[in-house]
Short mmCIF file of C-alpha atoms in Angstrom, two decimals:
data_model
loop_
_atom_site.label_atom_id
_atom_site.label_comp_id
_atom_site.label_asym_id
_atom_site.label_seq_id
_atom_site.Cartn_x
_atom_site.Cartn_y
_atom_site.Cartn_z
CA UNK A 1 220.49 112.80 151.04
CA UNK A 2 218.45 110.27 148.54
CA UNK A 3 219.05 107.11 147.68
CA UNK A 4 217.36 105.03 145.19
CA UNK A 5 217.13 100.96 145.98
CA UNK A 6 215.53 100.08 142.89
CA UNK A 7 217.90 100.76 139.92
CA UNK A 8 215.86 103.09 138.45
CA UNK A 9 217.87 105.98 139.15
CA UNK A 10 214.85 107.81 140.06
CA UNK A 11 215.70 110.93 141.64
CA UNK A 12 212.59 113.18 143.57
CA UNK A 13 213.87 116.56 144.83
CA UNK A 14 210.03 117.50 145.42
CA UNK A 15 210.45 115.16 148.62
CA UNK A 16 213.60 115.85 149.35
CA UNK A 17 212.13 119.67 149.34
CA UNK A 18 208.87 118.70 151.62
CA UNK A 19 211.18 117.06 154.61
CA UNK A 20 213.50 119.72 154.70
CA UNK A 21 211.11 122.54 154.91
CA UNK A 22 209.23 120.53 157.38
CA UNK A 23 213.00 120.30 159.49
CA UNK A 24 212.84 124.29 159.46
CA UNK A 25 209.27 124.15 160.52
CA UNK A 26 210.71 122.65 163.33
CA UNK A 27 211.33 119.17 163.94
CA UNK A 28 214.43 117.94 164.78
CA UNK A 29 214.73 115.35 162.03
CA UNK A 30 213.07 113.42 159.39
CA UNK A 31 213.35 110.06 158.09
CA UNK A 32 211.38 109.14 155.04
CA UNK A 33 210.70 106.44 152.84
CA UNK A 34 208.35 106.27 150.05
CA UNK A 35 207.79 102.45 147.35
CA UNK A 36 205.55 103.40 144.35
CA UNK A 37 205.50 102.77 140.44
CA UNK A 38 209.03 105.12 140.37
CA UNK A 39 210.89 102.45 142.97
CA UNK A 40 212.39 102.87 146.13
CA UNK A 41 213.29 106.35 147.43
CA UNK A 42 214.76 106.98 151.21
CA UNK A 43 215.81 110.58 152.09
CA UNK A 44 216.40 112.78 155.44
CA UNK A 45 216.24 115.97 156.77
CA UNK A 46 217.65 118.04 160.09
CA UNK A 47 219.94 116.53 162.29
CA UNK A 48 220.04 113.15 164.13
CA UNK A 49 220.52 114.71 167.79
CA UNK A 50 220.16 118.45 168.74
CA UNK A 51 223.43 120.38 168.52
CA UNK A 52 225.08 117.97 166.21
CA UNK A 53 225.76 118.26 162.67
CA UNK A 54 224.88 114.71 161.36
CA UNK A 55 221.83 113.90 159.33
CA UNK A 56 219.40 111.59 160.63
CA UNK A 57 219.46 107.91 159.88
CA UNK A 58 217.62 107.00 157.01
CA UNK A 59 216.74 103.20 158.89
CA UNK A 60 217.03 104.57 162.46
CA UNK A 61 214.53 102.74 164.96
CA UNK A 62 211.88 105.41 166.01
CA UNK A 63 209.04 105.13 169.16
CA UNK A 64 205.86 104.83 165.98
CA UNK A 65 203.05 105.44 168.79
CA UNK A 66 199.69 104.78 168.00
CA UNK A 67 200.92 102.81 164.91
CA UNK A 68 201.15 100.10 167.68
CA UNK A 69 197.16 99.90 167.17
CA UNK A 70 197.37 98.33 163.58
CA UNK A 71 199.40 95.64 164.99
CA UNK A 72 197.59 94.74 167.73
CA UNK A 73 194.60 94.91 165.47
CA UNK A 74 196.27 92.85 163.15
CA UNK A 75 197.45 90.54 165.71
CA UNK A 76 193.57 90.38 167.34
CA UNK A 77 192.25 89.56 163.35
CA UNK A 78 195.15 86.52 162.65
CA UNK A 79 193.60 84.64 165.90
CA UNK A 80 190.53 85.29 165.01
CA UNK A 81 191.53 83.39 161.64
CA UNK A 82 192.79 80.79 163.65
CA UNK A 83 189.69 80.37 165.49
CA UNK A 84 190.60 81.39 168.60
CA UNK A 85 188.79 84.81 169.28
CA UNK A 86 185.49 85.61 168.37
CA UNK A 87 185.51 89.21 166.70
CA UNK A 88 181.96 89.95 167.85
CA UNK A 89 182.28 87.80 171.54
CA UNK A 90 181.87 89.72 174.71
CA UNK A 91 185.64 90.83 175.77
CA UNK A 92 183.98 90.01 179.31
CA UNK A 93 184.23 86.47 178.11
CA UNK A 94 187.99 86.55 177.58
CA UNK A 95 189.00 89.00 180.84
CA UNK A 96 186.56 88.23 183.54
CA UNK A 97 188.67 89.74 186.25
CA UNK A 98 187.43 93.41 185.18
CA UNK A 99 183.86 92.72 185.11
CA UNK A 100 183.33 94.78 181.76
CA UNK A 101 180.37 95.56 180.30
CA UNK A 102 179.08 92.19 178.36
CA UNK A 103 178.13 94.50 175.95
CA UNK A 104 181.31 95.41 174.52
CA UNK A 105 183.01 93.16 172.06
CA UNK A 106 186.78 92.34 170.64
CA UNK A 107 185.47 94.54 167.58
CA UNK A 108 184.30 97.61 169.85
CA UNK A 109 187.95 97.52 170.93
CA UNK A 110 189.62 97.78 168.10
CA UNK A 111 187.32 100.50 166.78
CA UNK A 112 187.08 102.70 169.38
CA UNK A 113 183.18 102.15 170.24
CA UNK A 114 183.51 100.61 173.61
CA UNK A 115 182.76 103.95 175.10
CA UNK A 116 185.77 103.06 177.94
CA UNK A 117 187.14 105.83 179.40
CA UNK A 118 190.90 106.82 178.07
CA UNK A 119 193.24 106.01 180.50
CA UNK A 120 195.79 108.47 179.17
CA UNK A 121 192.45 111.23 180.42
CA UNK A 122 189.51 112.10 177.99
CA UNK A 123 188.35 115.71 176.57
CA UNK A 124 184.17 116.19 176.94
CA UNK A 125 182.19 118.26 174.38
CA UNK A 126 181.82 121.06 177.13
CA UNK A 127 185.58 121.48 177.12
CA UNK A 128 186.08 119.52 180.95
CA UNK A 129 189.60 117.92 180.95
CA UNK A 130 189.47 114.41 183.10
CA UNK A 131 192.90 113.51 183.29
CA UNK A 132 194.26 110.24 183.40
CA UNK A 133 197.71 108.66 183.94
CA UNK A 134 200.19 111.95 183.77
CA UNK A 135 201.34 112.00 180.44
CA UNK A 136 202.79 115.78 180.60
CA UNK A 137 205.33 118.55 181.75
CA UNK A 138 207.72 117.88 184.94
CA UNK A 139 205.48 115.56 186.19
CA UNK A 140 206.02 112.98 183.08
CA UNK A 141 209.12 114.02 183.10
CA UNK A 142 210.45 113.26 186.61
CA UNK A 143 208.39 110.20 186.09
CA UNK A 144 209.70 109.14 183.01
CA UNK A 145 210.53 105.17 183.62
CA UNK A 146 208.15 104.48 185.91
CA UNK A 147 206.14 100.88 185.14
CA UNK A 148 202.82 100.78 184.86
CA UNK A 149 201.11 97.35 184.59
CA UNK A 150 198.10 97.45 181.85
CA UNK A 151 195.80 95.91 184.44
CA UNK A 152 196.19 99.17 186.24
CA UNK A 153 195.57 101.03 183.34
CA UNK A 154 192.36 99.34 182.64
CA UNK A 155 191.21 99.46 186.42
CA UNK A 156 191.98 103.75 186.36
CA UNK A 157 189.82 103.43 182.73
CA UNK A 158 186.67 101.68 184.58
CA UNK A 159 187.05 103.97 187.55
CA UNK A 160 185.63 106.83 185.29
CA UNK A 161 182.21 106.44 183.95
CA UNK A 162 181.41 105.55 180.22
CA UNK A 163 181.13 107.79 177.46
CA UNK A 164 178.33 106.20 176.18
CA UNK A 165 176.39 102.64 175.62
CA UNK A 166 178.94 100.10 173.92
CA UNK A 167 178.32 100.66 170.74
CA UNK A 168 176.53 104.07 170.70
CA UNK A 169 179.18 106.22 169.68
CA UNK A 170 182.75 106.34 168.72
CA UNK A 171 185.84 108.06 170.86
CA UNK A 172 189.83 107.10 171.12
CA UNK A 173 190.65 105.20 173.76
CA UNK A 174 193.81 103.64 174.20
CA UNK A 175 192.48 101.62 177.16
CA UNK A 176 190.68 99.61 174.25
CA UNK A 177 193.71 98.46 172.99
CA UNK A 178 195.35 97.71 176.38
CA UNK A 179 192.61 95.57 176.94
CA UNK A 180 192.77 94.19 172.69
CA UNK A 181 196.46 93.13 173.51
CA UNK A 182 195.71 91.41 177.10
CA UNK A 183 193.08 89.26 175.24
CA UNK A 184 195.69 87.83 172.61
CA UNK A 185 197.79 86.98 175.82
CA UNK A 186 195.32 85.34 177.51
CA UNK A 187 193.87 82.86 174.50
CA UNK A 188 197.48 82.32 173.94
CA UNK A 189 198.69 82.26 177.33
CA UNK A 190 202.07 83.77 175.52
CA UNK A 191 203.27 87.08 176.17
CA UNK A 192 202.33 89.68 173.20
CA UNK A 193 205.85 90.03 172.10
CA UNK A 194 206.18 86.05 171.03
CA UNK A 195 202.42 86.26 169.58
CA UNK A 196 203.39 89.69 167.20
CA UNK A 197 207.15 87.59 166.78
CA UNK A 198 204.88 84.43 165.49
CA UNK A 199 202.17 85.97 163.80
CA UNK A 200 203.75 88.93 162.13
CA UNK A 201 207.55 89.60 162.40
CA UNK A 202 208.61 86.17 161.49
CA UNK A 203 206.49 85.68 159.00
CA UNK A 204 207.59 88.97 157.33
CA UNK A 205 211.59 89.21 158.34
CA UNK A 206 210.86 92.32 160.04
CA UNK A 207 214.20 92.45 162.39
CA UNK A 208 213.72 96.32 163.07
CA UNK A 209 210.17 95.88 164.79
CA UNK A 210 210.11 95.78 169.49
CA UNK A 211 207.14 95.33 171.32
CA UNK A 212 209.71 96.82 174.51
CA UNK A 213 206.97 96.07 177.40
CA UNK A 214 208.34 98.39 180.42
CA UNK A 215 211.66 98.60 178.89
CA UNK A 216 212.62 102.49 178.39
CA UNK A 217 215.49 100.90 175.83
CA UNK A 218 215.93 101.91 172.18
CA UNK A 219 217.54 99.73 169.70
CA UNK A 220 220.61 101.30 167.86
CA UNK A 221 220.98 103.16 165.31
CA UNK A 222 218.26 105.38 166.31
CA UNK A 223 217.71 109.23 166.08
CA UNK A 224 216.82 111.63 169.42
CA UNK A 225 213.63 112.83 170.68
CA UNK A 226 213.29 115.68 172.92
CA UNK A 227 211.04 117.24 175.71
CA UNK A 228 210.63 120.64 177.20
CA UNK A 229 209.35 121.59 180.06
CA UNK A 230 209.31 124.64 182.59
CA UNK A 231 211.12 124.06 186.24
CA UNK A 232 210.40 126.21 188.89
CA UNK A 233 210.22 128.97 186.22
CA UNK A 234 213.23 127.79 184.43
CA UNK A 235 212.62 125.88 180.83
CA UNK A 236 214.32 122.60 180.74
CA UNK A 237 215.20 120.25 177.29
CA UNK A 238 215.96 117.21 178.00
CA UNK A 239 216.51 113.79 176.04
CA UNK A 240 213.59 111.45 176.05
CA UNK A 241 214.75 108.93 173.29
CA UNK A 242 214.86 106.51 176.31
CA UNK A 243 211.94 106.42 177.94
CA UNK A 244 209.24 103.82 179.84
CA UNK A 245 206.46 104.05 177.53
CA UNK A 246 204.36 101.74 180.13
CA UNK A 247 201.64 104.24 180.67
CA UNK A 248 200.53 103.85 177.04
CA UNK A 249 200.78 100.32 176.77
CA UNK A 250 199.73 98.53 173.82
CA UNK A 251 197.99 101.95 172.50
CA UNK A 252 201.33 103.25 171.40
CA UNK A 253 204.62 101.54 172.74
CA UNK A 254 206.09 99.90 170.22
CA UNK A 255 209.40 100.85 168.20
CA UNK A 256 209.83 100.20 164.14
CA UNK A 257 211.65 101.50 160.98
CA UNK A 258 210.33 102.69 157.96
CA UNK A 259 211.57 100.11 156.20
CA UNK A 260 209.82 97.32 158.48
CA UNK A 261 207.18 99.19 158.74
CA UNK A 262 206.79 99.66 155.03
CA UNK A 263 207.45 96.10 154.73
CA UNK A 264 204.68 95.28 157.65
CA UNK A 265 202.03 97.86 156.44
CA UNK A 266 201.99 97.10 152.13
CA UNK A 267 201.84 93.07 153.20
CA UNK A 268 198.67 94.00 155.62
CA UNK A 269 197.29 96.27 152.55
CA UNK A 270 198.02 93.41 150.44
CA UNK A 271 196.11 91.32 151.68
CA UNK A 272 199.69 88.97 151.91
CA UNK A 273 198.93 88.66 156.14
CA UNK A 274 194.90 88.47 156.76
CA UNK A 275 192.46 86.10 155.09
CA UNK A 276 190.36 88.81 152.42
CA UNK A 277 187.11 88.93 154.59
CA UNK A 278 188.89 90.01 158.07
CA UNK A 279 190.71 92.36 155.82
CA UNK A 280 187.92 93.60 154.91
CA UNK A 281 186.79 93.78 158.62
CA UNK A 282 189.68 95.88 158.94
CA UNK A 283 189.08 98.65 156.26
CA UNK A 284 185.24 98.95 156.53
CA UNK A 285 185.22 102.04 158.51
CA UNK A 286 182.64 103.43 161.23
CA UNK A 287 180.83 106.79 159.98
CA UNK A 288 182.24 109.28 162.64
CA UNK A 289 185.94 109.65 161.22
CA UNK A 290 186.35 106.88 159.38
CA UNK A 291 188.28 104.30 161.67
CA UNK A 292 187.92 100.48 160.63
CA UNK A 293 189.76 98.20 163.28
CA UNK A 294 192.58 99.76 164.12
CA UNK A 295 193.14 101.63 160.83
CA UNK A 296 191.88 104.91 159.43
CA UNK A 297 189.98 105.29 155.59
CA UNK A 298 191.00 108.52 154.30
CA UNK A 299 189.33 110.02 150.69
CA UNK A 300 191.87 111.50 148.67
CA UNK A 301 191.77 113.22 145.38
CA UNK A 302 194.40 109.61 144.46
CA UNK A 303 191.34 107.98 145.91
CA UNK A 304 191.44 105.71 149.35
CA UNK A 305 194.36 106.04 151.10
CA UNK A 306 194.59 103.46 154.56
CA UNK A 307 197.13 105.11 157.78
CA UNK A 308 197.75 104.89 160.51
CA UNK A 309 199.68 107.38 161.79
CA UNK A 310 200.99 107.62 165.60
CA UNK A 311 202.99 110.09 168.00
CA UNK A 312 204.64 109.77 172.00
CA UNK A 313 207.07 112.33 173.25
CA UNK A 314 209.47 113.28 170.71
CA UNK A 315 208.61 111.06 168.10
CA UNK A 316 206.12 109.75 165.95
CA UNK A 317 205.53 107.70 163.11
CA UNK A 318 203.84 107.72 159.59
CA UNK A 319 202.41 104.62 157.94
CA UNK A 320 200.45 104.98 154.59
CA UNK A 321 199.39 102.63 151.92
CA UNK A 322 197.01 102.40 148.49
CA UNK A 323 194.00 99.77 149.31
CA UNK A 324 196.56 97.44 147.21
CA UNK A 325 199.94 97.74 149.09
CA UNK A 326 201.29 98.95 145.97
CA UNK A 327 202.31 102.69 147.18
CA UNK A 328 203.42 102.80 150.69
CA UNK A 329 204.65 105.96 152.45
CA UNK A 330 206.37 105.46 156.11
CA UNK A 331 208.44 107.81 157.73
CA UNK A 332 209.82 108.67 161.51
CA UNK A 333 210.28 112.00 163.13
CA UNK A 334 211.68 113.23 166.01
CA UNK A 335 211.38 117.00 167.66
CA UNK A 336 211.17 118.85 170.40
CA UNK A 337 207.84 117.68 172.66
CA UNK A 338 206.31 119.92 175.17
CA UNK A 339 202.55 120.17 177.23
CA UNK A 340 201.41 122.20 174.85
CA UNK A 341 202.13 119.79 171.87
CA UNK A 342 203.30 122.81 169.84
CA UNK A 343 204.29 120.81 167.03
CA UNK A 344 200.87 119.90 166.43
CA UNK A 345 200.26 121.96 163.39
CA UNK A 346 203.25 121.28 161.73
CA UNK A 347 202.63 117.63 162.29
CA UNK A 348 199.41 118.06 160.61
CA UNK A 349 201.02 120.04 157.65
CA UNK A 350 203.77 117.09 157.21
CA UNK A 351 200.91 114.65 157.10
CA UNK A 352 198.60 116.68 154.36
CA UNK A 353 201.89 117.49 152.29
CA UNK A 354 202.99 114.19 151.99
CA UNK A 355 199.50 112.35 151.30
CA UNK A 356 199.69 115.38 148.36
CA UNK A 357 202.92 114.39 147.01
CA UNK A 358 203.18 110.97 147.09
CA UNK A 359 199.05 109.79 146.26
CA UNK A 360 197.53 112.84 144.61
CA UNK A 361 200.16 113.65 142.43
CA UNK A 362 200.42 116.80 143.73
CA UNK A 363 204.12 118.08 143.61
CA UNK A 364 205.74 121.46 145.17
#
């Protein structure tokens, strides 16, 4: 299924091809959306819910995880604009109750070189596995809608020592972002949801964007995520699409649609939402992978390509876009999770064949 919004009658069976060998691969379904020089083109592939015959939506909400991140970032940047946060203050200056390192500042946050522990556990050179809120097998499982309040994510995350000196060295921590979206609330003194509602989705009509807090709720229309597991010996499948996504927290809870995230991502790109030097804040890109405030720089053989791409149980979320806005590709797909994220690979493939097609020309 295609469609084509923008009269041009452009028809692309080379993406059309990529999503639906990516559903045999082995994800459940595929939602894609791609705005270039050619127009609008939508397509899907697989099946909206396991066992069923219908296609998945083409504007079905999806959980986008760690494509949260650019909005918070985003969010953190437009009060900075307004004068409210100070990129490069101490974050101890705005959240004295955890006693952080003065060292670290709003822009270690949002690019990962705060050297906080990861509340969701951290990996160490050596190989040692420190785990951190369960995120995993029957235990997430069974646990499922249980709340966790971010201040107790951020007091597990300074339980642990450092990684290293603020500043010293770069690692993903999605602590740094529970701590990035507590720090809009508090200059505010506004929940996060009315700040991204005020800042960003009103400004942009994006109706299709939730910030859902503790809520394990999904807006309709939306496809179905899955999670297996093993049960005293016995392996389990269960349905996930509603789920508490609380022990993330602002590092990857929030819900979208390609289209609003399309919309969101080529007026960021744009430069439509942030004043031009905090945009440029945003793409200028530490040296260890490449990972500005909150969004990642990625050298193509099209040239510079901005994403960032996210993924919780089930689900996950692509969000591309040429340093203009100009060529945007966003898409939402949902599969069958499990502890030993065995869809990792083929998530990896999706992600290289796409950037291929769509901004290095590269078709088949």
């Amino acid at each position: 299924m295609s469609t084509n919004l923008s009269g041009q009658g452009q028809d692309r069976p080379e993406l059309q091809k990529a999503i639906e060998e990516l559903a045999e691969a082995g994800f459940v379904g595929i939602q894609l959306r791609v705005n270039d020089e050619q127009g609008e083109w939508v397509g899907s592939a697989g099946v909206r819910e396991l066992g069923q015959n219908a296609k998945p939506l083409t504007n079905g909400h999806f959980r986008i995880g760690s494509s949260t991140k650019n909005f918070v970032a985003t969010s953190v940047l437009l009060l900075v604009a307004e004068g409210r946060i100070g990129l490069d203050a101490p974050a101890d200056d705005y959240l004295p109750e955890f006693g952080l390192d003065r060292r670290i500042t709003v822009r270690m946050l949002l690019q990962h070189t705060s050297g906080i522990f990861n509340h969701t556990g951290e990996l160490y050179e050596d190989g040692t596995i420190v785990l951190g809120v369960p995120w995993q097998g029957k235990e997430w499982v069974d646990n499922r809608f249980k709340t966790y309040l971010p201040e107790e994510l951020v007091r597990l995350s300074l339980s642990k020592p450092a990684r290293f000196a603020p500043g010293a060295g770069w690692s993903y921590a999605n602590t740094n972002y529970v701590l990035a979206r507590l720090v809009v609330e508090k200059v505010t003194g506004r929940p996060f949801v009315e700040e991204l509602q005020r800042l960003i989705l009103g400004p942009l009509g994006m109706t299709g964007t939730v910030a859902p807090g503790p809520s394990p709720e999904i807006p309709e229309p939306h496809n179905h995520g899955y999670y297996r597991y093993e049960d005293v010996g016995q392996e389990r499948t269960v349905d996930v699409t509603r789920q508490n996504p609380s022990w993330v927290g602002a590092g990857g809870d929030m819900i979208s649609t390609t289209r609003d995230l399309h919309t969101y991502f080529s007026a960021v790109m744009g430069g439509k939402l942030l004043p031009a030097e905090l945009l440029a804040e945003m793409r200028t890109p530490e040296a260890t992978v490449g990972y500005g405030l909150g969004v990642f720089a990625q050298e193509t053989e099209g040239g510079t390509v901005f994403h960032h791409n996210g993924a919780t149980m089930g689900s996950a979320a692509l969000m591309y876009s040429t340093p203009d806005g100009s060529k945007t590709l966003t898409a939402g797909l949902t599969w069958v999770d499990d502890a030993d994220l065995s869809i990792a690979p083929a998530f990896q493939t999706a992600q290289q064949r796409f950037v291929d097609a769509v901004f290095c020309g590269k078709l088949g």
